[in-house]
Amino acid sequence: MMAERSFDRRKLIRLGAAATGAALLSGCDRLFDNPAFRGTLEEAEDLHRVTQRILGGQALAREFAEADMSPVFRANGSKSVADAIYRAHLAQGFAHWSLRVDGLVERPLDLPLVALKQMTQRRQITRHDCVEGWSAIGQWRGPRLEQVLALARPRPQARYVVLHCADLYHGKPYYESIDMIDARHPQTILAWEMNGKPLEEAHGAPLRLRVERQLGYKQAKFISRIELRASLAGLYGGKGGYWEDNGAYAWYAGI
Amino acid sequence: MSDIPVHDPDPHPALRGGDVVRRHRLSTRLWHWTNAVTLLVMVMSGLMIFNAHPMLYWGEYGANYDRPWLKIGSARVGASEFGYVQIGTRRFDTTGTLGLWQNADGQTQRRAFPGWATIPSRYSLAAARIWHLAFAWVLAGGLALYLLWSLVNGHLRRDIHITRTEWSPRHLWQEVRDHARLRFPAGAAALRYNALQKIAYALVLFGLLPLMILTGLAMSPGTDAWFPLAGELFGGRQSARSVHFLGMAALIGFFVVHIAMVVLAGPFNEVRSMITGRYRLPKERG
């Protein structure tokens, strides 16, 4: 039989509880400051992307009926744009506004809003999921991003589609990016209409991205320019988006 | 020192109170401590994620203009400010703990869950998501491996399986009475999980943990595209988020009872048995 060792159990338990408490309170924060540890946790993003792509393929996001729509669709992020040129376009109903498509393309384009409206349109009622946890269901209409890209003819080196936005968020230009897989997804559209009406300023007039299988911060508003790139390095913070650069949010926002 | 390997929990006539036996298998011990750390990280980082939008809804959608069934917030009445938890239309004052509290530097914070309960301790949704979504793999992978291994080595059949006699109301009532009077089995009988214990473990293994994984998946817009059933099962993404939160509360409930039972049953012996596997059988009452 095992010899009973004499232990001051109470002391041991108290010591253990104190150590556990202290370790928990500051330990996790300090552990997270360790680049190797944090890097390991952040590796999970690749796992998420690869798993979702393998299991999901080109699956479509769920679409809903009109009866399922949110009574009020919450606007988030920048709700207005200070830029003088933008405000002039807004005052003119974007009649003289055009979307710039450039970067790694054979044929850089300036597409007026009316040209975008004349292309084949897709209408979809989808759920917008914010990273914070809330959701809203709305109806969107616009041409597929793939159609717009096809007009510009992407070069083979093009791997990312960068959406440059007209707004500054906390003083910095908002932008987002997706890869060619999501860019070519059937539900990825450049929406100019929401709930049957032209996009309001708060929701990103004149044009916003809908990339339905990702979270809200990827749905770039006030799009002014689409740039195709081989890499995201060298662009702003280099992580492919405003929140990726300024908040350590994941670039792949499918979960 | 002669440890007697006991992998068959049937009462062993040779064993008496005071004997030290090998109790928990390595797979059980490894999973237990991995899970202990993982659940702690999941709960604390999850509470921080909740802080980003401290409201819960039923249905597919839900945001600031919609009516939450649960909300944690703060409000000002005249000169005084208070924190509250609102369930339906009823508000409960939780100043100091939820909704309105002071951080370690004595500054007033208006967030749902306080810094001592969250990872990280300072508000950061992005960091909490990095923790939560990485450890989700550990939780799901660990559970899958453990269940598979426990099926192979017979742990589920021998130790968790609830027999017909144990299901009888008379037996269950007797166990409830024994628990209420803090009468725990002694000698070799202490090696068996009692029915209440088995029910609790089975509920966590086959109920709560899979529920947490499923409701977690249901909140992912990517998963929702190829596995819409996850969300539809619960009546929508916001319902899944609510169930995820309630499941977390149930797991904390399990944790509290679990710790209480460990303390009542002899914390040193119980913790040692989960670390080294060695367990000293409780002595029969004289």
XYZ file of C-alpha atoms in Angstrom:
541
model
C 0.000 0.000 0.000
C 1.089 3.538 -0.633
C 2.495 5.464 2.299
C 0.298 8.351 3.335
C 2.324 11.504 2.979
C 1.675 14.266 5.429
C 0.451 17.316 3.575
C -1.033 20.511 4.821
C -3.962 20.126 2.492
C -5.602 23.400 3.284
C -2.400 25.259 2.557
C -1.995 23.338 -0.666
C -5.514 24.060 -1.816
C -5.251 27.735 -0.914
C -1.932 28.005 -2.726
C -3.359 26.210 -5.734
C -6.442 28.404 -5.905
C -4.402 31.597 -5.601
C -1.933 30.447 -8.241
C -4.711 29.368 -10.588
C -6.535 32.662 -10.143
C -3.450 34.765 -10.755
C -2.394 32.639 -13.702
C -5.821 32.968 -15.247
C -6.181 36.695 -14.786
C -2.855 37.786 -16.176
C -1.495 34.564 -17.624
C -3.806 34.351 -20.594
C -3.185 37.990 -21.479
C 0.581 37.531 -21.179
C 0.495 34.259 -23.076
C -1.339 36.022 -25.889
C 1.419 38.649 -26.055
C 3.878 35.874 -26.881
C 4.189 35.960 -30.696
C 4.777 32.210 -30.996
C 1.700 31.318 -28.936
C -0.509 33.877 -30.627
C 0.796 32.836 -34.030
C -0.168 29.239 -33.299
C -3.708 30.267 -32.385
C -3.950 32.424 -35.500
C -2.919 29.460 -37.640
C -6.454 28.210 -37.054
C -7.655 30.772 -39.616
C -6.035 28.748 -42.414
C -7.637 25.613 -41.010
C -11.019 27.340 -41.072
C -10.606 28.526 -44.646
C -9.355 25.201 -45.985
C -12.016 23.200 -44.109
C -14.813 25.481 -45.249
C -13.590 25.337 -48.849
C -13.314 21.537 -48.814
C -16.683 20.945 -47.179
C -18.498 23.896 -48.705
C -17.157 24.071 -52.236
C -19.310 26.522 -54.169
C -22.340 25.976 -51.914
C -24.767 28.871 -51.924
C -25.596 30.818 -48.795
C -29.174 30.359 -47.676
C -31.659 32.682 -49.319
C -34.834 33.769 -47.613
C -38.360 34.898 -48.461
C -39.489 38.519 -48.224
C -41.498 37.624 -45.142
C -38.271 36.659 -43.350
C -36.638 40.070 -43.754
C -35.629 42.241 -40.790
C -38.117 45.087 -40.244
C -35.173 47.463 -39.831
C -31.745 46.627 -41.218
C -29.078 48.008 -38.929
C -26.400 50.139 -40.608
C -22.926 49.677 -39.153
C -19.416 51.071 -39.586
C -19.262 54.381 -41.470
C -22.771 55.700 -41.955
C -21.733 58.725 -43.961
C -18.760 59.786 -46.055
C -17.022 63.125 -45.572
C -15.074 63.138 -48.858
C -16.081 66.196 -50.967
C -16.054 64.370 -54.307
C -18.248 61.626 -52.838
C -20.695 64.194 -51.476
C -20.933 65.882 -54.869
C -21.728 62.507 -56.486
C -24.276 61.744 -53.791
C -26.001 65.104 -54.439
C -26.213 64.215 -58.146
C -27.604 60.755 -57.471
C -24.293 59.256 -58.703
C -25.251 60.194 -62.290
C -21.638 61.064 -63.156
C -19.994 58.568 -60.845
C -18.071 55.588 -62.157
C -16.392 52.524 -60.726
C -12.701 52.142 -61.463
C -11.501 48.575 -62.160
C -7.730 48.274 -62.473
C -4.596 46.536 -61.245
C -3.750 43.159 -62.769
C -6.264 43.377 -65.623
C -5.857 43.469 -69.400
C -8.371 46.271 -69.776
C -8.732 48.839 -66.972
C -12.274 50.173 -66.829
C -14.368 53.072 -65.637
C -17.904 51.749 -65.340
C -20.701 54.261 -64.817
C -23.432 53.232 -62.387
C -25.907 52.995 -65.249
C -23.657 50.462 -66.995
C -23.605 48.326 -63.866
C -27.395 48.506 -63.714
C -27.677 47.398 -67.351
C -25.723 44.204 -66.797
C -27.494 40.953 -65.862
C -28.686 41.421 -62.304
C -28.886 39.036 -59.392
C -31.402 39.550 -56.617
C -30.954 37.744 -53.313
C -32.431 37.865 -49.824
C -29.673 36.864 -47.473
C -28.670 37.090 -43.841
C -25.976 39.573 -42.897
C -23.985 38.243 -39.940
C -21.941 40.752 -37.995
C -18.760 39.631 -36.252
C -20.289 41.071 -33.069
C -23.027 38.464 -33.159
C -26.125 40.201 -34.514
C -27.843 39.355 -37.819
C -30.159 41.149 -40.207
C -31.905 39.826 -43.308
C -32.132 42.056 -46.365
C -32.610 41.961 -50.106
C -29.790 42.901 -52.454
C -29.566 43.424 -56.203
C -26.679 44.026 -58.542
C -24.412 42.450 -61.150
C -22.193 39.541 -60.205
C -18.642 40.608 -59.435
C -17.433 37.914 -61.823
C -19.205 39.632 -64.734
C -17.543 42.933 -63.940
C -14.153 41.250 -63.653
C -14.695 39.440 -66.965
C -15.111 42.815 -68.701
C -11.731 43.901 -67.373
C -10.108 40.516 -68.103
C -8.004 39.621 -65.023
C -4.400 38.640 -65.684
C -3.375 35.139 -64.602
C -1.288 36.550 -61.718
C -4.350 38.181 -60.139
C -5.150 36.403 -56.852
C -7.023 39.003 -54.839
C -9.813 41.458 -55.495
C -9.371 44.584 -53.383
C -12.361 46.815 -52.747
C -11.300 50.419 -52.125
C -13.926 52.481 -50.336
C -14.688 56.191 -50.275
C -15.010 56.408 -46.489
C -12.473 56.955 -43.755
C -13.162 54.914 -40.646
C -11.531 56.432 -37.555
C -9.430 58.488 -39.955
C -8.186 55.594 -42.066
C -9.336 54.473 -45.529
C -11.681 51.500 -45.372
C -10.884 48.670 -47.732
C -11.441 44.953 -47.976
C -10.261 42.052 -50.088
C -11.394 38.593 -51.120
C -9.719 35.890 -53.170
C -10.732 34.774 -56.663
C -12.744 31.816 -55.309
C -15.122 34.097 -53.437
C -14.969 36.711 -56.205
C -16.329 34.162 -58.678
C -18.988 32.761 -56.330
C -22.473 33.142 -57.879
C -23.793 35.130 -54.908
C -20.901 37.602 -54.824
C -22.468 40.731 -56.258
C -21.890 44.465 -56.395
C -25.157 45.613 -54.881
C -26.560 49.023 -55.811
C -30.046 48.204 -54.575
C -31.198 47.171 -51.106
C -34.731 46.155 -50.133
C -36.002 47.358 -53.511
C -34.496 50.856 -53.306
C -31.170 52.336 -54.379
C -28.620 51.897 -51.588
C -28.867 54.570 -48.926
C -25.733 56.355 -47.860
C -25.706 54.590 -44.471
C -25.712 51.238 -46.253
C -22.894 52.092 -48.650
C -24.234 54.041 -51.654
C -23.703 53.771 -54.507
C -22.184 50.287 -54.431
C -21.337 47.698 -51.814
C -19.981 44.195 -51.917
C -22.083 41.198 -50.945
C -19.893 38.167 -50.297
C -22.548 36.121 -48.579
C -20.575 33.372 -46.891
C -18.488 35.793 -44.860
C -19.088 38.184 -41.966
C -20.286 41.765 -42.155
C -16.941 43.541 -42.150
C -16.104 41.934 -45.518
C -19.198 43.557 -47.116
C -17.328 46.726 -48.141
C -19.486 49.836 -48.615
C -19.011 53.024 -50.736
C -16.868 51.080 -53.240
C -15.005 53.461 -55.535
C -12.307 51.259 -57.007
C -11.687 47.577 -57.552
C -8.052 46.577 -57.789
C -6.767 43.142 -58.726
C -3.524 42.169 -57.050
C -1.147 39.241 -56.801
C -0.508 39.884 -53.120
C -1.925 41.900 -50.261
C 1.524 42.833 -48.968
C 2.388 46.499 -49.331
C -1.219 47.656 -49.298
C -1.996 49.692 -46.154
C -1.254 47.340 -43.215
C -0.730 44.408 -45.562
C -3.396 42.185 -44.028
C -6.044 42.736 -46.663
C -8.612 44.886 -44.904
C -9.338 47.684 -42.488
C -10.288 45.427 -39.577
C -7.565 42.928 -40.414
C -4.989 45.747 -40.195
C -6.456 47.689 -37.289
C -8.132 45.108 -35.114
C -6.437 41.725 -35.657
C -9.627 40.326 -37.181
C -9.258 37.326 -39.471
C -8.948 37.943 -43.202
C -11.021 34.828 -43.868
C -14.292 35.695 -42.166
C -16.340 32.604 -42.920
C -16.791 31.745 -39.244
C 3.609 -0.550 -2.863
C 1.283 -2.766 -4.763
C -1.219 -0.993 -6.872
C -4.055 -3.176 -7.926
C -5.173 -2.499 -11.471
C -8.905 -2.073 -11.479
C -10.402 -1.716 -14.869
C -13.438 -3.736 -14.049
C -15.564 -1.633 -11.758
C -17.590 -4.579 -10.509
C -17.242 -4.842 -6.764
C -14.022 -6.611 -6.045
C -14.258 -8.723 -2.890
C -10.504 -8.430 -2.236
C -10.584 -4.640 -2.099
C -11.278 -2.730 1.103
C -11.412 0.867 2.174
C -7.920 2.364 2.385
C -6.510 0.331 -0.514
C -4.903 2.321 -3.334
C -6.012 1.257 -6.770
C -5.435 2.415 -10.319
C -8.643 4.076 -11.318
C -8.684 6.442 -14.290
C -7.185 5.397 -17.602
C -4.603 7.614 -19.279
C -7.053 8.549 -22.044
C -9.601 9.706 -19.460
C -7.006 11.691 -17.508
C -5.506 13.349 -20.580
C -8.902 14.303 -21.911
C -10.069 15.530 -18.513
C -7.271 18.064 -18.135
C -7.245 19.089 -21.791
C -10.942 19.671 -21.440
C -10.597 21.548 -18.165
C -8.261 24.069 -19.809
C -10.241 24.149 -23.060
C -13.609 24.727 -21.413
C -12.171 27.486 -19.266
C -10.751 29.219 -22.341
C -13.968 28.658 -24.305
C -16.208 30.060 -21.562
C -14.027 33.080 -20.791
C -13.335 34.007 -24.425
C -16.998 33.328 -25.207
C -18.105 35.794 -22.542
C -15.878 38.400 -24.190
C -17.471 37.664 -27.573
C -20.877 38.095 -25.924
C -19.696 41.498 -24.659
C -19.486 42.703 -28.275
C -23.261 42.451 -28.580
C -24.721 41.699 -25.133
C -28.175 40.754 -26.364
C -29.764 37.440 -27.289
C -32.685 36.839 -29.618
C -34.845 34.021 -30.921
C -35.185 33.395 -34.637
C -32.987 33.893 -37.673
C -32.190 37.593 -37.328
C -31.760 39.938 -34.375
C -30.029 43.286 -33.965
C -30.444 46.561 -32.126
C -33.888 47.350 -33.565
C -35.242 43.922 -32.674
C -36.412 42.718 -29.293
C -33.916 40.646 -27.312
C -35.049 38.107 -24.742
C -31.890 38.734 -22.741
C -29.843 41.858 -22.444
C -27.007 42.917 -20.171
C -26.421 46.642 -20.026
C -26.206 49.781 -17.965
C -28.588 52.668 -17.496
C -28.711 55.977 -15.689
C -31.515 57.056 -13.416
C -31.012 60.613 -12.234
C -27.513 60.866 -10.837
C -26.954 57.157 -10.288
C -25.911 54.602 -12.841
C -26.518 50.901 -12.530
C -25.785 47.672 -14.361
C -28.580 45.291 -15.146
C -29.578 41.976 -16.628
C -32.880 42.133 -18.459
C -34.813 38.943 -19.134
C -37.937 39.569 -21.152
C -39.297 42.765 -19.608
C -37.860 42.215 -16.130
C -34.700 43.984 -15.057
C -32.400 42.805 -12.298
C -29.839 45.139 -10.762
C -26.367 43.635 -11.181
C -24.231 46.724 -10.544
C -20.637 45.790 -9.771
C -20.749 42.439 -11.536
C -22.637 42.656 -14.828
C -23.259 45.630 -17.086
C -21.447 48.147 -14.893
C -18.322 47.277 -12.934
C -14.855 48.511 -12.069
C -11.687 47.139 -13.565
C -8.472 46.386 -11.640
C -7.457 50.067 -11.943
C -10.738 51.193 -10.418
C -12.159 52.576 -13.665
C -15.862 52.160 -14.318
C -16.557 49.863 -17.259
C -19.846 49.491 -19.103
C -19.513 46.021 -20.541
C -21.630 42.957 -19.861
C -19.141 40.545 -18.297
C -16.330 41.863 -16.062
C -12.626 41.616 -16.859
C -11.969 38.852 -14.335
C -14.372 36.585 -16.216
C -13.154 37.173 -19.756
C -10.244 36.337 -22.044
C -8.657 38.712 -22.716
C -9.344 40.735 -19.583
C -9.499 44.013 -21.553
C -12.125 44.383 -24.234
C -11.049 42.819 -27.526
C -13.497 40.950 -29.696
C -10.757 40.095 -32.214
C -8.467 38.520 -29.594
C -11.355 36.638 -27.985
C -12.295 35.203 -31.373
C -8.718 34.072 -31.986
C -8.765 32.189 -28.656
C -12.277 30.847 -29.048
C -12.035 29.632 -32.630
C -8.621 27.977 -32.137
C -9.649 26.169 -28.939
C -12.899 25.094 -30.608
C -10.764 22.656 -32.610
C -9.232 21.289 -29.406
C -12.676 20.852 -27.879
C -14.221 19.135 -30.890
C -11.118 17.069 -31.724
C -10.602 16.041 -28.108
C -14.222 15.014 -27.690
C -14.170 12.971 -30.902
C -10.927 11.195 -29.960
C -12.056 10.557 -26.402
C -15.444 9.150 -27.419
C -13.858 6.954 -30.058
C -11.202 5.664 -27.676
C -13.712 5.147 -24.870
C -15.877 3.130 -27.217
C -12.896 0.979 -28.210
C -11.554 0.388 -24.694
C -14.992 -0.219 -23.193
C -15.004 2.828 -20.878
C -18.405 3.909 -22.178
C -19.951 0.457 -21.873
C -18.479 -0.358 -18.465
C -18.482 2.977 -16.680
C -20.964 5.334 -18.345
C -23.667 2.957 -19.548
C -26.682 3.274 -17.256
C -28.238 -0.100 -16.469
C -31.947 -0.814 -16.321
C -31.929 -1.177 -12.527
C -30.173 2.163 -12.217
C -32.936 3.799 -14.269
C -35.634 2.601 -11.861
C -37.263 5.486 -9.983
C -36.750 3.696 -6.685
C -32.993 3.417 -7.296
C -32.672 7.007 -8.510
C -34.643 8.294 -5.532
C -32.370 6.359 -3.177
C -29.328 7.968 -4.827
C -30.853 11.416 -4.570
C -31.417 10.797 -0.854
C -27.874 9.515 -0.379
C -26.480 12.564 -2.166
C -28.638 14.928 -0.129
C -27.341 13.331 3.096
C -23.793 13.355 1.694
C -23.539 9.592 2.112
C -21.022 8.408 -0.400
C -20.106 4.796 -1.108
C -17.050 3.360 0.585
C -14.614 0.561 -0.266
C -14.814 -1.088 -3.668
C -18.307 0.315 -4.260
C -16.724 3.787 -4.589
C -15.078 2.666 -7.837
C -18.362 2.591 -9.669
C -19.965 5.740 -10.912
C -23.414 6.008 -9.397
C -26.414 6.547 -11.651
C -26.674 10.302 -11.020
C -22.987 10.630 -11.853
C -23.408 8.562 -15.017
C -26.398 10.642 -16.092
C -24.423 13.853 -15.519
C -21.407 12.588 -17.489
C -23.580 11.198 -20.292
C -25.490 14.478 -20.554
C -22.230 16.392 -20.929
C -20.588 13.886 -23.313
C -23.534 13.199 -25.597
C -25.715 16.222 -24.955
C -24.087 19.460 -23.933
C -20.710 19.252 -25.667
C -22.123 18.167 -29.060
C -24.793 20.865 -28.631
C -22.120 23.501 -28.117
C -20.274 22.356 -31.243
C -23.443 22.259 -33.334
C -24.726 25.664 -32.212
C -21.230 27.064 -32.689
C -21.144 25.791 -36.272
C -24.634 27.171 -36.858
C -23.345 30.701 -36.242
C -20.730 30.499 -39.003
C -21.951 32.049 -42.271
C -19.587 29.738 -44.184
C -20.922 26.593 -42.518
C -24.494 27.808 -42.910
C -24.079 27.555 -46.684
C -23.174 23.853 -46.822
C -24.750 22.690 -43.541
C -27.893 24.823 -43.118
C -29.452 22.084 -40.984
C -27.306 23.170 -38.022
C -29.014 26.539 -37.860
C -32.437 25.326 -38.915
C -32.475 22.737 -36.123
C -32.589 25.562 -33.611
C -34.854 27.874 -35.594
C -32.199 30.216 -36.951
C -28.815 31.737 -36.278
C -29.908 33.933 -33.401
C -31.704 31.027 -31.739
C -28.541 28.952 -32.124
C -26.588 31.786 -30.500
C -29.062 31.815 -27.594
C -28.862 28.033 -27.182
C -25.051 28.283 -27.333
C -25.196 30.741 -24.424
C -27.633 28.616 -22.412
C -25.502 25.512 -23.058
C -22.518 27.420 -21.669
C -24.543 28.226 -18.547
C -25.457 24.540 -18.197
C -21.779 23.552 -18.508
C -20.901 26.018 -15.750
C -23.658 24.407 -13.692
C -22.059 21.007 -14.286
C -18.660 22.446 -13.354
C -19.950 23.867 -10.056
C -21.611 20.589 -9.044
C -18.548 18.649 -10.217
C -16.198 20.741 -8.050
C -18.587 20.539 -5.098
C -18.662 16.737 -5.340
C -14.863 16.571 -5.608
C -14.532 18.703 -2.466
C -17.116 16.627 -0.585
C -15.613 13.327 -1.683
C -12.085 14.313 -0.648
C -10.326 16.728 -2.992
C -6.800 15.413 -2.486
C -7.658 11.830 -3.290
C -9.966 12.787 -6.171
C -7.535 15.203 -7.829
C -4.651 12.753 -7.391
C -6.678 10.019 -9.039
C -7.293 12.268 -12.033
C -3.598 13.186 -12.291
C -1.771 9.940 -11.510
C -4.678 7.536 -11.813
C -4.139 6.319 -8.209
C -7.185 6.384 -5.975
C -7.501 5.478 -2.316
C -10.743 3.694 -1.616
C -12.774 5.535 1.035
C -12.834 3.687 4.374
C -16.007 1.981 5.469
C -17.641 3.668 8.423
C -16.822 1.907 11.664
